[in-house]
PDB file of C-alpha atoms and ligand atoms in Angstrom:
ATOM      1  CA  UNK A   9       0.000   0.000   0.000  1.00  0.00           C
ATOM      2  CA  UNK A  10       0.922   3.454  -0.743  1.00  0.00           C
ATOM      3  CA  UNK A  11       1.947   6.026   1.554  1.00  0.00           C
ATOM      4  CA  UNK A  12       1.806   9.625   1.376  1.00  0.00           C
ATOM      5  CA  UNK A  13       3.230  12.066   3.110  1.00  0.00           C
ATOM      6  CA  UNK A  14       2.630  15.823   2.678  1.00  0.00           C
ATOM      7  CA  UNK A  15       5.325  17.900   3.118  1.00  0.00           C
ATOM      8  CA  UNK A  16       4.693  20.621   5.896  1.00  0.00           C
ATOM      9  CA  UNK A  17       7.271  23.112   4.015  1.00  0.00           C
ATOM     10  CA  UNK A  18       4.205  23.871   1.823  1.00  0.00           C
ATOM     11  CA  UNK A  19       1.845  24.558   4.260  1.00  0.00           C
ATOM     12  CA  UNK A  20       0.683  27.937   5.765  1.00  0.00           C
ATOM     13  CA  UNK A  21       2.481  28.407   8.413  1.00  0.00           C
ATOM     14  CA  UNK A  22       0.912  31.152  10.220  1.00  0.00           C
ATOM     15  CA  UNK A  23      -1.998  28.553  10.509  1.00  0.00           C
ATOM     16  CA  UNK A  24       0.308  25.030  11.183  1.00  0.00           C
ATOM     17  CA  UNK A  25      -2.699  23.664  13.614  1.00  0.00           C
ATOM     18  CA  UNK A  26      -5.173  23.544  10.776  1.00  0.00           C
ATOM     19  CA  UNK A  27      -3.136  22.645   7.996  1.00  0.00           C
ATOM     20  CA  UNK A  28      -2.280  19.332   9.992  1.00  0.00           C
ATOM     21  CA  UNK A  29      -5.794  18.901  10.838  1.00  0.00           C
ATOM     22  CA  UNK A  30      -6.176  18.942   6.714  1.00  0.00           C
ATOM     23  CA  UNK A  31      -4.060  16.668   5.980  1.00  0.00           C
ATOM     24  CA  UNK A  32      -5.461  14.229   8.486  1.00  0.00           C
ATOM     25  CA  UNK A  33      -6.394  11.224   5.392  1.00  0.00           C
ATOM     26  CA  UNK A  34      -2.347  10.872   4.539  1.00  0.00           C
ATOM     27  CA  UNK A  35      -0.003   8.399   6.065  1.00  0.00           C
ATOM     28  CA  UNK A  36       2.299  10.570   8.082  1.00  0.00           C
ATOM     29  CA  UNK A  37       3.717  14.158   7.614  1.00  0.00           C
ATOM     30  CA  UNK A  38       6.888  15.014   6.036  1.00  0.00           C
ATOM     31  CA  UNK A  39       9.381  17.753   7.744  1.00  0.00           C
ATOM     32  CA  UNK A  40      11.922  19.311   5.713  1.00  0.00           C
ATOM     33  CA  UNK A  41      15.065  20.722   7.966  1.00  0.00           C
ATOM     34  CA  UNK A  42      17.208  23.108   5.912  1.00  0.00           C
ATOM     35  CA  UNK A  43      20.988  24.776   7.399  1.00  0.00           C
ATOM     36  CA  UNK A  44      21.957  27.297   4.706  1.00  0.00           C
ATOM     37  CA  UNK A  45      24.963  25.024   3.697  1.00  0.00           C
ATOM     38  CA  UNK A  46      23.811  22.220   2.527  1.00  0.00           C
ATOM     39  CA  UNK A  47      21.070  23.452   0.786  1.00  0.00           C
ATOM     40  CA  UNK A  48      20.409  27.306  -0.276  1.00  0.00           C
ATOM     41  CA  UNK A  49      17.476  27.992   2.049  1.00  0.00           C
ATOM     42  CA  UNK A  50      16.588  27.688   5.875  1.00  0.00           C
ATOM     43  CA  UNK A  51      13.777  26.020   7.201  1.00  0.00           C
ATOM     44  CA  UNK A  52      12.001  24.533   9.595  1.00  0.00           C
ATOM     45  CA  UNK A  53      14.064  23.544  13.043  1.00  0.00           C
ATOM     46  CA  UNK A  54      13.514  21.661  16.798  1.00  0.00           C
ATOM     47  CA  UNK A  55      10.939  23.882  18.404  1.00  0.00           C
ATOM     48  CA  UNK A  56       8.127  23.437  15.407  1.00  0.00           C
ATOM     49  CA  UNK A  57       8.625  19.735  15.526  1.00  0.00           C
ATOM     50  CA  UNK A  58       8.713  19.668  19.236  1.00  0.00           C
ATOM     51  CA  UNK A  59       5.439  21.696  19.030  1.00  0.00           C
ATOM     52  CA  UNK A  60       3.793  19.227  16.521  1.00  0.00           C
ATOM     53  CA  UNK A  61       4.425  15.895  18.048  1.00  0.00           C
ATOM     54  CA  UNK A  62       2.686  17.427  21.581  1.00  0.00           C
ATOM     55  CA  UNK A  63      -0.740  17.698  18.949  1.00  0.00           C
ATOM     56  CA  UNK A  64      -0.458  14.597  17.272  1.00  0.00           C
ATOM     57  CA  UNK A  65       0.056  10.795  16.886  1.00  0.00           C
ATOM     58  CA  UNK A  66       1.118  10.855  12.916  1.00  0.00           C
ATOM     59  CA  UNK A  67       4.248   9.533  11.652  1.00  0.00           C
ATOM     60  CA  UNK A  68       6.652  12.853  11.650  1.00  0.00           C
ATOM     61  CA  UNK A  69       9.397  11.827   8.644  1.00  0.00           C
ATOM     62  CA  UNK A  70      12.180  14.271   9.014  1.00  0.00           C
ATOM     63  CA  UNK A  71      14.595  14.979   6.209  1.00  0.00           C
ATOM     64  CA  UNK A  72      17.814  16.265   7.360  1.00  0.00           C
ATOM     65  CA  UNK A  73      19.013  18.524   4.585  1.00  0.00           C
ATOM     66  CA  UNK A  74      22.113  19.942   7.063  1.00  0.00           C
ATOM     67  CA  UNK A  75      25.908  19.391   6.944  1.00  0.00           C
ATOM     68  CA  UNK A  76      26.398  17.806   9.908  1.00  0.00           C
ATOM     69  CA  UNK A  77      23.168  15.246  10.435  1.00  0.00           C
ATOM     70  CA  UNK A  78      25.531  12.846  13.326  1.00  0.00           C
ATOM     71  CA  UNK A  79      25.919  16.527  16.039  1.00  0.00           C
ATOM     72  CA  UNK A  80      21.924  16.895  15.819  1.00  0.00           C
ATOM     73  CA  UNK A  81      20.016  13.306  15.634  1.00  0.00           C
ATOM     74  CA  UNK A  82      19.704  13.803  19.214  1.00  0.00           C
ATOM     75  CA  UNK A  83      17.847  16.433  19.310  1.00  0.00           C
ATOM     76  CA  UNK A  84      15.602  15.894  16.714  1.00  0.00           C
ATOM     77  CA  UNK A  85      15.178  12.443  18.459  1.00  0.00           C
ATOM     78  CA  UNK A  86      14.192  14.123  21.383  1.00  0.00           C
ATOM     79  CA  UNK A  87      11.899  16.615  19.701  1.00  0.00           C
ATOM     80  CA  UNK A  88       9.699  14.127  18.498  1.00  0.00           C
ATOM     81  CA  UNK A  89      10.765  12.720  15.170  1.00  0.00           C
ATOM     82  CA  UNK A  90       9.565   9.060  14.194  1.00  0.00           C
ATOM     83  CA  UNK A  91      12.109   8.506  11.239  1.00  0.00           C
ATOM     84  CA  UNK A  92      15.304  10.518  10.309  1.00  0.00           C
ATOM     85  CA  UNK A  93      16.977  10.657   7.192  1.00  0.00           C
ATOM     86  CA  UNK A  94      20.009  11.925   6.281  1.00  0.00           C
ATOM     87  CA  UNK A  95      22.142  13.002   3.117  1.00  0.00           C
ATOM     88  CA  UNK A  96      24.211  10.059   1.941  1.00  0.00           C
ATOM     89  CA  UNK A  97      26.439  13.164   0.156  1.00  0.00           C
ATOM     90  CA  UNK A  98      27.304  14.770   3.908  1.00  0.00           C
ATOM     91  CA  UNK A  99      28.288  11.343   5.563  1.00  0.00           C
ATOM     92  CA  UNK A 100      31.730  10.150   5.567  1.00  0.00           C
ATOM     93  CA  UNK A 101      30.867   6.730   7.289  1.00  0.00           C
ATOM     94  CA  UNK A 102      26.837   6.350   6.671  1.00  0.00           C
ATOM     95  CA  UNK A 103      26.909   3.108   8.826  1.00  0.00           C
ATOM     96  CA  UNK A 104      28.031   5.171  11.565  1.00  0.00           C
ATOM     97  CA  UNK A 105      24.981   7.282  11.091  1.00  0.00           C
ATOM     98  CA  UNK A 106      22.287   4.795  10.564  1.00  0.00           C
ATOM     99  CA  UNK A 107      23.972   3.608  13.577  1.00  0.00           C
ATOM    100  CA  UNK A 108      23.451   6.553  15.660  1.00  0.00           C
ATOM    101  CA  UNK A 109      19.803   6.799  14.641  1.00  0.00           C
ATOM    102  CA  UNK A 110      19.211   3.169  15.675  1.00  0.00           C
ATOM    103  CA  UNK A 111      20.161   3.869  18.685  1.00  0.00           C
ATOM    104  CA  UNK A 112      17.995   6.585  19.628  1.00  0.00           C
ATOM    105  CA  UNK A 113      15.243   3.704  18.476  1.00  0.00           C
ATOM    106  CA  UNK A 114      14.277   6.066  15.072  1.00  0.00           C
ATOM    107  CA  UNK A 115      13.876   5.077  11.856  1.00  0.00           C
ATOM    108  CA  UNK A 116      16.345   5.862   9.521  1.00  0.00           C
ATOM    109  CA  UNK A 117      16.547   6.857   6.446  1.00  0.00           C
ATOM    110  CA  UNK A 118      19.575   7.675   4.114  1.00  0.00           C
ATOM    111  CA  UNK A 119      18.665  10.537   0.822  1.00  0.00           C
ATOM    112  CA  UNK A 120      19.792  10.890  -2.143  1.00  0.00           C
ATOM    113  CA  UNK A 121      20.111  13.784  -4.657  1.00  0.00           C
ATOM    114  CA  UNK A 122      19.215  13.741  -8.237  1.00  0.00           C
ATOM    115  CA  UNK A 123      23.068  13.708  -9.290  1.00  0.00           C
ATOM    116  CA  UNK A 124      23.575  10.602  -6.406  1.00  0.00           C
ATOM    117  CA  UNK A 125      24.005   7.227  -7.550  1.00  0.00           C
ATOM    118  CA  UNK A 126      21.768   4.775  -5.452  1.00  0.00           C
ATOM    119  CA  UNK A 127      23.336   3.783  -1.772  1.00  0.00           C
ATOM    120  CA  UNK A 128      25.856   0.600  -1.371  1.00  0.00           C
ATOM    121  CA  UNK A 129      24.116  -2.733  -0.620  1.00  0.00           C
ATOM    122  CA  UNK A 130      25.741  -1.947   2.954  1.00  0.00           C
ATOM    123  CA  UNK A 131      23.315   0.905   2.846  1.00  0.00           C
ATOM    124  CA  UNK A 132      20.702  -0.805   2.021  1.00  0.00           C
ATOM    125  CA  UNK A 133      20.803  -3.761   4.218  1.00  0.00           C
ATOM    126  CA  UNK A 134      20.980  -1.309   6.986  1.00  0.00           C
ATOM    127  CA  UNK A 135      17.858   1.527   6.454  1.00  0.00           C
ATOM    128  CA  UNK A 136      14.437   1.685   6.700  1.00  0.00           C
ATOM    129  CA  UNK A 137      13.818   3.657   3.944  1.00  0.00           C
ATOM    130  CA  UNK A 138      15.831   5.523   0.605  1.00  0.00           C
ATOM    131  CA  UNK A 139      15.055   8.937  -0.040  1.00  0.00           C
ATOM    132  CA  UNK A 140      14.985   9.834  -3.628  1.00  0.00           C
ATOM    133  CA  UNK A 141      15.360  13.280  -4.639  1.00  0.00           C
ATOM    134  CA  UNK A 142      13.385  14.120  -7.503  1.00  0.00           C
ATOM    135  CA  UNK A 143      13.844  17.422  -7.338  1.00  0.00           C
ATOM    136  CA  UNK A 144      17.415  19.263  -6.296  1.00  0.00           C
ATOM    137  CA  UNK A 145      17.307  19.644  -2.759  1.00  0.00           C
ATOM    138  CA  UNK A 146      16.399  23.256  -1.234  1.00  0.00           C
ATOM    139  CA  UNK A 147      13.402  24.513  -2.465  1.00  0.00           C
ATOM    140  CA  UNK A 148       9.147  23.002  -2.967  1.00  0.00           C
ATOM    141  CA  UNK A 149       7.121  23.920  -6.000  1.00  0.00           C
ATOM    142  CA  UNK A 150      10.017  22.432  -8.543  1.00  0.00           C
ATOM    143  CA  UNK A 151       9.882  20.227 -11.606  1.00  0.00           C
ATOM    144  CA  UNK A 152       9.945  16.166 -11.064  1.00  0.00           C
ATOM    145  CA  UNK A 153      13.366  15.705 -12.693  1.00  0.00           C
ATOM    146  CA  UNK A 154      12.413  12.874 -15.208  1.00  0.00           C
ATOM    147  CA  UNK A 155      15.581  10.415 -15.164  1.00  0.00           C
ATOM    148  CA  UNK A 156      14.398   9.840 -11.473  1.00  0.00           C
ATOM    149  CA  UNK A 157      12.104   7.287 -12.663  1.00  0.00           C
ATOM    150  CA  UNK A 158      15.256   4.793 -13.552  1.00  0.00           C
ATOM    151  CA  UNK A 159      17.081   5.570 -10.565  1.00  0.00           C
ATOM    152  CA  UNK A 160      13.659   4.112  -8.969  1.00  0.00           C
ATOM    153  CA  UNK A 161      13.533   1.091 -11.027  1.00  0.00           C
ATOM    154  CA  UNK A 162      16.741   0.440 -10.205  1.00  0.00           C
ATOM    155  CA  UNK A 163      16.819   0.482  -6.606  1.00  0.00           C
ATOM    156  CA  UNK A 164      13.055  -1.434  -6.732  1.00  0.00           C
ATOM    157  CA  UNK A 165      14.959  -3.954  -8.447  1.00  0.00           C
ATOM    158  CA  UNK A 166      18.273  -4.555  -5.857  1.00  0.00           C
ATOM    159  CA  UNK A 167      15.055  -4.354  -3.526  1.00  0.00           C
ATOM    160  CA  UNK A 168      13.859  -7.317  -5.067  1.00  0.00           C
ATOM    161  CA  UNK A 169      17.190  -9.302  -6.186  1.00  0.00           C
ATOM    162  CA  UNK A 170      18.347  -9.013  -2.365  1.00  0.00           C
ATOM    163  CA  UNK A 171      14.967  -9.312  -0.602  1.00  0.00           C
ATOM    164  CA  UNK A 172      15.593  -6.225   1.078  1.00  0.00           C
ATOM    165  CA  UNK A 173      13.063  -4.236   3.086  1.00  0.00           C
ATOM    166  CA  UNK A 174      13.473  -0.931   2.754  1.00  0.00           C
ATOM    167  CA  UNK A 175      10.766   1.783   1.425  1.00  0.00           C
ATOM    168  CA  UNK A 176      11.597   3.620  -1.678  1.00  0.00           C
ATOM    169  CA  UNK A 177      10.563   7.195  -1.241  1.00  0.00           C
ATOM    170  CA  UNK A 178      10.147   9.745  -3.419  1.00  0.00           C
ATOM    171  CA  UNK A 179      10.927  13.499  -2.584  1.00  0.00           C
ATOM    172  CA  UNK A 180       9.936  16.499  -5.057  1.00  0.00           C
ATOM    173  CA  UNK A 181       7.691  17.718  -8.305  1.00  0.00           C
ATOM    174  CA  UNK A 182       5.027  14.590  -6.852  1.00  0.00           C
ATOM    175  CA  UNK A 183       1.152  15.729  -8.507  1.00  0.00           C
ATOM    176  CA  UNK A 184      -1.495  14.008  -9.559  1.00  0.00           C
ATOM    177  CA  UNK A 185       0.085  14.003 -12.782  1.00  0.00           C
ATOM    178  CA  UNK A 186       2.846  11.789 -12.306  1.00  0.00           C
ATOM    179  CA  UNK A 187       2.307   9.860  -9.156  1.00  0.00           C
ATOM    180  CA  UNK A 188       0.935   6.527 -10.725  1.00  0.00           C
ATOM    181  CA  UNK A 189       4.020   6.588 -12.901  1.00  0.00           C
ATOM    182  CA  UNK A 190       6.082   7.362  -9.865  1.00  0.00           C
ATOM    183  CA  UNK A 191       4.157   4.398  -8.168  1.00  0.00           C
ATOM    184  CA  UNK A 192       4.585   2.048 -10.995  1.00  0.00           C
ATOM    185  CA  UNK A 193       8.539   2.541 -11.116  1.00  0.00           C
ATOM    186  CA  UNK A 194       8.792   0.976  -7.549  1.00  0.00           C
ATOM    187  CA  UNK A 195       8.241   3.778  -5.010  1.00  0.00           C
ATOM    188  CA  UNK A 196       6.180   2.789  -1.723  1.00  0.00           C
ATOM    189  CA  UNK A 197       6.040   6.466  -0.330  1.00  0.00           C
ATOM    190  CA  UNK A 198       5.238   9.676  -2.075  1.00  0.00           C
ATOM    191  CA  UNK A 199       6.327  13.023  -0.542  1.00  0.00           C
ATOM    192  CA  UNK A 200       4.274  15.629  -1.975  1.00  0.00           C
ATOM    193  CA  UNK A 201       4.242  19.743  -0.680  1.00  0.00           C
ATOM    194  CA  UNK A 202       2.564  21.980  -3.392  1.00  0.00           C
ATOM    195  CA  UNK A 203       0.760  19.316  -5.111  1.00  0.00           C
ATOM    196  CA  UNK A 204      -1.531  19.053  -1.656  1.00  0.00           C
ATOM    197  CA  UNK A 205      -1.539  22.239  -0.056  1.00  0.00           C
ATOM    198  CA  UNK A 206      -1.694  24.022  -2.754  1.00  0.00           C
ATOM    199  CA  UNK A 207      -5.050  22.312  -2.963  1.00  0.00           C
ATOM    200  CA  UNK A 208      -8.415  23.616  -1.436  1.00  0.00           C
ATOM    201  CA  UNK A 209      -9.573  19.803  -0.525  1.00  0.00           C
ATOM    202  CA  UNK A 210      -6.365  18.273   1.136  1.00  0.00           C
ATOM    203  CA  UNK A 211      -8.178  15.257   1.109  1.00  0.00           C
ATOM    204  CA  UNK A 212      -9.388  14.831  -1.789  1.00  0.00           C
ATOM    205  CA  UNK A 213      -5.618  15.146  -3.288  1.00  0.00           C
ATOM    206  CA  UNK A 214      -4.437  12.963  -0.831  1.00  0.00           C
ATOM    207  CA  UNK A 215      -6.503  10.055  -2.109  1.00  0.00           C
ATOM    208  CA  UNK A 216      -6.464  11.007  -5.391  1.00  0.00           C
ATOM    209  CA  UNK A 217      -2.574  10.767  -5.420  1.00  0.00           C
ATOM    210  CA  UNK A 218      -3.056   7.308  -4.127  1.00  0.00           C
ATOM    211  CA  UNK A 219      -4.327   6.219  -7.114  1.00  0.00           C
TER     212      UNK A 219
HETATM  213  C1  DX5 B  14      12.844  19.830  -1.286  1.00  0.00           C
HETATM  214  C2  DX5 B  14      12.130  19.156  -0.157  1.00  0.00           C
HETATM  215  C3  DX5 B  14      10.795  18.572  -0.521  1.00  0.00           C
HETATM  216  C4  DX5 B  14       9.780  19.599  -0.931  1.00  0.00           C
HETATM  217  C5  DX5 B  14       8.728  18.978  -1.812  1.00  0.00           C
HETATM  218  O1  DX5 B  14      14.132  20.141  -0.909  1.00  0.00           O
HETATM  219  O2  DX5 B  14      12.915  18.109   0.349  1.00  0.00           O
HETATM  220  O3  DX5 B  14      10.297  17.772   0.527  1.00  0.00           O
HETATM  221  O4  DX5 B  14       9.157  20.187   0.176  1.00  0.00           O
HETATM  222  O5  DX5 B  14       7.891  19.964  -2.275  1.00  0.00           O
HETATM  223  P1  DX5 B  14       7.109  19.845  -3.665  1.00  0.00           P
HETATM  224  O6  DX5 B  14       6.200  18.670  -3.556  1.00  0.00           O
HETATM  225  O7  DX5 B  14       6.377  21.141  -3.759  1.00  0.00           O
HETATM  226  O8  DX5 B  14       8.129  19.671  -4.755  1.00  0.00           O
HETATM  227 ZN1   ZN B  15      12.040  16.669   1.762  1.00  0.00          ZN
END
């Protein structure tokens, strides 16, 4: 089954309490965490998440799009996050990361970006779930970069020839357009921002995406 996660970084913020309330019909929500160095652009940080997982039960994914994910897994442990993912690109030793995250009893996930060739069966073995970036990292409201579809199919099939485990999740440009596609290439979660909020009925484009 499907999931999808909407990504909050699309959301009103001025009005966070009813856009979660919205999005009530998807899986989860997805939190985008921005430094200025990794990425071009700073986002959200501890105290929103902290303030979100006090109002509800849903999954909170956090993507770590920061330079230095090992100094702050604690704290976004601590303020609530269910999984964590990381940028494969920023870690020197990504076992030693996953590690880390296991051991605050998270879920981990490792991202990659569009120009990112897919994660060592090491890698693989050892996370919960592969970020795709379909989009380059930073910014919502961008173009699904096309070629992502192979880099899918490719990971869907070590999935497969390994017996592996871990979701295949898909980050940036989601719509109702090109989610089936994006479905039918291998991925088990879609993360979608302006394709749902930008949306009157959340719901509706939740389900719809589901296909
Ligand atoms: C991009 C973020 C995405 C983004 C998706 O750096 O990681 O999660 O919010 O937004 P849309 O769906 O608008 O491309
Ligand atoms: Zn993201």
């Amino acid at each position: 089954m499907i999931k999808i996660y909407p990504s909050l970084l699309a959301a009103d913020f001025y009005d966070l309490k009813k856009e979660i309330k919205d999005i009530e019909a998807a899986d989860g929500m997805h939190i985008d965490v921005m430094d200025g160095h990794f990425v071009n652009n700073i986002t959200i940080g501890v105290p929103v998440i902290k303030s979100i997982r006090k109002h509800t039960t849903k999954f909170l994914d956090v993507h770590l799009m920061i330079e230095n994910p090992l100094e702050y897994i604690k704290v976004f442990s601590f303020a609530g996050a269910d999984s964590i993912t990381f940028h494969l690109e920023v870690a020197d030793d990504p076992l030693f990361v996953i590690e880390a995250i296991k051991c605050m009893r998270n879920k981990v996930g490792v991202s990659i970006k569009p120009e990112t060739d897919v994660p060592d069966l090491s890698v693989l073995k050892a996370v919960d779930s592969v970020l795709v970036m379909s989009v380059e990292p930073g910014f919502g409201g961008q173009e699904y970069i096309e070629t992502t579809d192979e880099k899918i199919k490719k990971l869907a099939m070590i999935k497969k020839e390994n017996n592996l485990n871990f979701e295949i999740a898909v980050d940036g440009g989601i719509n109702l357009t090109n989610a089936k596609r994006v479905i039918e290439c291998g991925a088990d979660v879609l993360i979608a921002g302006s394709a749902i909020f930008n949306e009157k009925n959340r719901k509706k484009a939740i389900n719809k995406m589901r296909g």
